[in-house]
């Protein structure tokens, strides 16, 4: 049982390049989330998927797109990376009815130059 | 507009003493409040939670108190241990979404 896994762990992009961050969970959770963490700002919600087949914007969705490929996988895409997207990205999942207890992946550290 | 605030960015405490972390919120629609712990280069891990209908929840060395009238919650760690040194995030749940505070870095001194 691996929990929540994320790839890659580290990535450096040039401004304007695109990439997809991958996330998978093996806990049969319905809901999945993408956050970014910046110094002094805690974790901010980018997008979430309450259930397979649905996605919704969070607090900071601009510049990102997501795909809920199936119940296990939820990917985050940067179409044209900008230096402001330099951050640590976390994926999380939650069991419905658990009262908010989310399980987080180890994170992806992204640098855009 | 930040709905969950942790006004103390850092806390230093001696081993064996009590650590008290504070958190304030503005949205009265939150129905669960949670604390997460984060070590460097790892994802946050769930620590303890409390429903909005309760005022206290205890789990071993960790106790969370909720004061709904003041829109304030706190986490007490007794006794503090060196392994408690980490960043602690307060979070609040509404409609499937968590809102996080900026975090408090706790350092436990030997």
Tab-separated table of C-alpha atoms in Angstrom:
chain	number	residue	atom	x	y	z
A	1	UNK	CA	0.000	0.000	0.000
A	2	UNK	CA	1.967	3.016	-1.291
A	3	UNK	CA	-0.618	5.665	-0.330
A	4	UNK	CA	-0.266	8.767	-2.510
A	5	UNK	CA	2.604	8.853	-4.986
A	6	UNK	CA	3.828	11.789	-7.071
A	7	UNK	CA	6.220	12.052	-9.984
A	8	UNK	CA	8.607	13.657	-10.565
A	9	UNK	CA	10.170	14.662	-7.231
A	10	UNK	CA	12.123	17.550	-8.751
A	11	UNK	CA	11.834	19.471	-12.008
A	12	UNK	CA	13.454	22.531	-13.547
A	13	UNK	CA	11.671	24.228	-16.432
A	14	UNK	CA	12.395	27.218	-18.597
A	15	UNK	CA	9.734	29.902	-18.913
A	16	UNK	CA	7.172	28.850	-21.514
A	17	UNK	CA	7.814	25.118	-21.284
A	18	UNK	CA	5.022	22.718	-20.393
A	19	UNK	CA	4.880	19.708	-18.132
A	20	UNK	CA	2.496	17.377	-16.334
A	21	UNK	CA	2.752	16.403	-12.694
A	22	UNK	CA	1.440	12.929	-12.011
A	23	UNK	CA	-0.387	11.744	-8.899
A	24	UNK	CA	-1.823	8.345	-8.020
A	25	UNK	CA	-3.448	6.873	-4.907
A	26	UNK	CA	-4.145	3.253	-4.073
A	27	UNK	CA	-6.565	3.789	-1.177
A	28	UNK	CA	-9.745	3.825	-3.307
A	29	UNK	CA	-10.459	7.416	-2.274
A	30	UNK	CA	-13.095	9.357	-4.160
A	31	UNK	CA	-11.698	12.878	-3.852
A	32	UNK	CA	-8.277	14.162	-4.923
A	33	UNK	CA	-6.581	17.549	-4.637
A	34	UNK	CA	-3.659	19.585	-5.907
A	35	UNK	CA	-2.000	22.199	-3.678
A	36	UNK	CA	0.973	24.471	-3.945
A	37	UNK	CA	3.067	25.510	-0.967
A	38	UNK	CA	4.943	28.786	-0.935
A	39	UNK	CA	6.951	30.291	1.943
A	40	UNK	CA	4.746	32.099	4.453
A	41	UNK	CA	1.537	31.132	2.661
A	42	UNK	CA	0.690	27.627	3.773
A	43	UNK	CA	-0.929	25.310	1.240
A	44	UNK	CA	-3.236	26.779	-1.367
A	45	UNK	CA	-5.728	24.694	-3.312
A	46	UNK	CA	-5.228	24.745	-7.078
A	47	UNK	CA	-7.837	22.242	-8.295
A	48	UNK	CA	-9.756	19.372	-6.827
A	49	UNK	CA	-11.824	16.428	-8.012
A	50	UNK	CA	-14.639	15.473	-5.668
A	51	UNK	CA	-15.249	12.246	-7.583
A	52	UNK	CA	-14.158	10.485	-10.752
A	53	UNK	CA	-15.232	12.491	-13.781
A	54	UNK	CA	-15.509	15.850	-12.008
A	55	UNK	CA	-12.987	18.644	-11.458
A	56	UNK	CA	-13.352	22.085	-9.896
A	57	UNK	CA	-11.219	25.155	-9.431
A	58	UNK	CA	-9.705	25.953	-6.085
A	59	UNK	CA	-8.173	29.156	-4.784
A	60	UNK	CA	-5.345	29.586	-7.350
A	61	UNK	CA	-6.261	27.786	-10.631
A	62	UNK	CA	-4.840	30.257	-13.172
A	63	UNK	CA	-2.108	28.769	-15.363
A	64	UNK	CA	-3.026	25.161	-14.545
A	65	UNK	CA	-5.226	22.404	-15.919
A	66	UNK	CA	-6.115	19.036	-14.437
A	67	UNK	CA	-7.303	15.629	-15.571
A	68	UNK	CA	-8.960	12.989	-13.415
A	69	UNK	CA	-7.887	10.064	-15.547
A	70	UNK	CA	-9.624	7.441	-13.414
A	71	UNK	CA	-10.356	6.941	-9.739
A	72	UNK	CA	-6.664	6.449	-8.935
A	73	UNK	CA	-4.980	9.177	-10.964
A	74	UNK	CA	-5.180	12.966	-10.959
A	75	UNK	CA	-2.691	14.944	-13.045
A	76	UNK	CA	-1.782	18.645	-13.031
A	77	UNK	CA	-0.584	20.344	-16.220
A	78	UNK	CA	1.309	23.579	-16.665
A	79	UNK	CA	0.816	24.617	-20.299
A	80	UNK	CA	3.266	27.533	-20.314
A	81	UNK	CA	5.344	27.691	-17.153
A	82	UNK	CA	6.082	31.030	-15.510
A	83	UNK	CA	8.567	31.905	-12.729
A	84	UNK	CA	5.577	32.608	-10.440
A	85	UNK	CA	4.795	28.887	-10.609
A	86	UNK	CA	8.024	28.008	-8.835
A	87	UNK	CA	6.726	26.155	-5.806
A	88	UNK	CA	6.341	22.815	-4.097
A	89	UNK	CA	3.285	20.933	-5.343
A	90	UNK	CA	1.394	18.415	-3.243
A	91	UNK	CA	-1.274	15.972	-4.278
A	92	UNK	CA	-3.726	14.654	-1.690
A	93	UNK	CA	-6.699	12.321	-1.456
A	94	UNK	CA	-9.516	11.893	1.012
A	95	UNK	CA	-11.981	9.209	1.989
A	96	UNK	CA	-15.539	10.510	1.794
A	97	UNK	CA	-16.959	11.067	5.256
A	98	UNK	CA	-13.596	11.072	6.991
A	99	UNK	CA	-13.990	14.589	8.311
A	100	UNK	CA	-11.269	16.165	6.213
A	101	UNK	CA	-8.382	13.806	6.916
A	102	UNK	CA	-6.380	14.078	3.718
A	103	UNK	CA	-3.440	11.892	2.770
A	104	UNK	CA	-0.616	13.760	1.052
A	105	UNK	CA	2.023	12.710	-1.407
A	106	UNK	CA	5.715	13.591	-0.877
A	107	UNK	CA	5.589	16.628	-3.147
A	108	UNK	CA	7.170	17.860	-6.376
A	109	UNK	CA	9.648	20.726	-6.147
A	110	UNK	CA	9.336	22.775	-9.333
A	111	UNK	CA	11.652	25.602	-10.355
A	112	UNK	CA	10.854	27.774	-13.368
A	113	UNK	CA	13.746	29.925	-14.633
B	1	UNK	CA	-8.464	36.669	1.713
B	2	UNK	CA	-7.016	34.148	4.138
B	3	UNK	CA	-9.786	32.415	6.081
B	4	UNK	CA	-7.447	30.530	8.413
B	5	UNK	CA	-4.650	32.370	10.171
B	6	UNK	CA	-1.718	31.268	12.274
B	7	UNK	CA	-0.195	34.438	13.606
B	8	UNK	CA	2.908	32.901	15.162
B	9	UNK	CA	5.375	31.787	12.493
B	10	UNK	CA	7.607	30.069	15.047
B	11	UNK	CA	7.639	28.603	18.541
B	12	UNK	CA	10.582	27.401	20.598
B	13	UNK	CA	9.929	25.169	23.624
B	14	UNK	CA	12.014	23.136	25.998
B	15	UNK	CA	11.743	19.356	25.912
B	16	UNK	CA	9.162	18.127	28.420
B	17	UNK	CA	7.232	21.420	28.524
B	18	UNK	CA	3.923	22.251	26.862
B	19	UNK	CA	3.686	23.574	23.295
B	20	UNK	CA	0.618	25.677	22.510
B	21	UNK	CA	-0.156	26.521	18.891
B	22	UNK	CA	-2.938	28.914	17.989
B	23	UNK	CA	-5.172	29.360	14.976
B	24	UNK	CA	-7.977	31.792	14.103
B	25	UNK	CA	-10.586	31.502	11.376
B	26	UNK	CA	-13.203	33.745	9.810
B	27	UNK	CA	-15.661	31.421	8.054
B	28	UNK	CA	-18.431	30.158	10.340
B	29	UNK	CA	-19.348	27.477	7.760
B	30	UNK	CA	-16.305	25.328	8.533
B	31	UNK	CA	-17.471	21.992	9.943
B	32	UNK	CA	-14.157	20.303	10.804
B	33	UNK	CA	-10.839	21.654	11.988
B	34	UNK	CA	-7.599	19.756	11.628
B	35	UNK	CA	-3.929	19.961	12.479
B	36	UNK	CA	-1.254	18.643	10.156
B	37	UNK	CA	2.442	18.149	10.850
B	38	UNK	CA	5.107	18.515	8.197
B	39	UNK	CA	8.774	17.538	8.190
B	40	UNK	CA	11.161	18.987	5.552
B	41	UNK	CA	10.976	17.323	2.122
B	42	UNK	CA	7.864	15.342	3.093
B	43	UNK	CA	4.143	15.826	2.603
B	44	UNK	CA	1.981	16.953	5.521
B	45	UNK	CA	0.598	14.200	7.749
B	46	UNK	CA	-2.668	14.319	9.651
B	47	UNK	CA	-2.307	14.809	13.390
B	48	UNK	CA	-5.676	15.423	15.021
B	49	UNK	CA	-9.075	16.894	14.197
B	50	UNK	CA	-12.184	18.244	15.876
B	51	UNK	CA	-15.750	18.560	14.724
B	52	UNK	CA	-17.347	21.994	14.930
B	53	UNK	CA	-19.924	20.599	17.383
B	54	UNK	CA	-17.273	19.725	19.957
B	55	UNK	CA	-14.946	21.862	22.043
B	56	UNK	CA	-12.149	19.404	22.825
B	57	UNK	CA	-10.537	16.329	21.339
B	58	UNK	CA	-7.630	14.453	22.845
B	59	UNK	CA	-5.270	11.887	21.358
B	60	UNK	CA	-2.324	10.903	23.503
B	61	UNK	CA	-0.032	13.897	23.951
B	62	UNK	CA	-2.100	16.026	21.577
B	63	UNK	CA	-5.249	17.966	22.504
B	64	UNK	CA	-7.168	20.350	20.289
B	65	UNK	CA	-9.494	22.962	21.772
B	66	UNK	CA	-12.167	24.789	19.796
B	67	UNK	CA	-13.801	28.066	20.839
B	68	UNK	CA	-16.494	28.718	18.240
B	69	UNK	CA	-17.641	32.023	19.670
B	70	UNK	CA	-14.113	33.388	19.345
B	71	UNK	CA	-13.454	31.494	16.076
B	72	UNK	CA	-10.263	30.207	17.630
B	73	UNK	CA	-8.630	26.818	18.039
B	74	UNK	CA	-5.453	25.681	19.687
B	75	UNK	CA	-3.263	22.599	19.753
B	76	UNK	CA	-1.561	21.558	22.973
B	77	UNK	CA	1.350	19.128	22.934
B	78	UNK	CA	2.273	17.745	26.340
B	79	UNK	CA	5.037	16.855	26.945
B	80	UNK	CA	6.962	18.195	23.963
B	81	UNK	CA	9.563	15.842	22.521
B	82	UNK	CA	12.450	16.430	20.074
B	83	UNK	CA	10.573	14.513	17.361
B	84	UNK	CA	7.812	17.143	17.559
B	85	UNK	CA	10.090	19.673	15.872
B	86	UNK	CA	8.269	20.338	12.589
B	87	UNK	CA	5.939	22.778	10.860
B	88	UNK	CA	2.335	22.570	12.073
B	89	UNK	CA	-0.527	23.630	9.841
B	90	UNK	CA	-4.005	24.430	11.027
B	91	UNK	CA	-6.731	23.620	8.472
B	92	UNK	CA	-10.498	23.939	8.234
B	93	UNK	CA	-12.949	21.982	6.104
B	94	UNK	CA	-15.984	23.219	4.206
B	95	UNK	CA	-17.645	21.470	1.279
B	96	UNK	CA	-14.820	18.993	0.509
B	97	UNK	CA	-12.199	21.750	0.574
B	98	UNK	CA	-9.518	22.441	3.163
B	99	UNK	CA	-8.250	25.951	3.873
B	100	UNK	CA	-4.816	26.064	5.477
B	101	UNK	CA	-3.024	28.513	7.705
B	102	UNK	CA	0.533	29.613	6.911
B	103	UNK	CA	2.047	27.247	9.479
B	104	UNK	CA	3.988	27.476	12.741
B	105	UNK	CA	7.513	26.083	12.965
B	106	UNK	CA	8.015	24.363	16.302
B	107	UNK	CA	11.514	23.775	17.643
B	108	UNK	CA	11.875	21.582	20.725
B	109	UNK	CA	15.116	22.308	22.615
B	110	UNK	CA	16.865	19.586	24.574
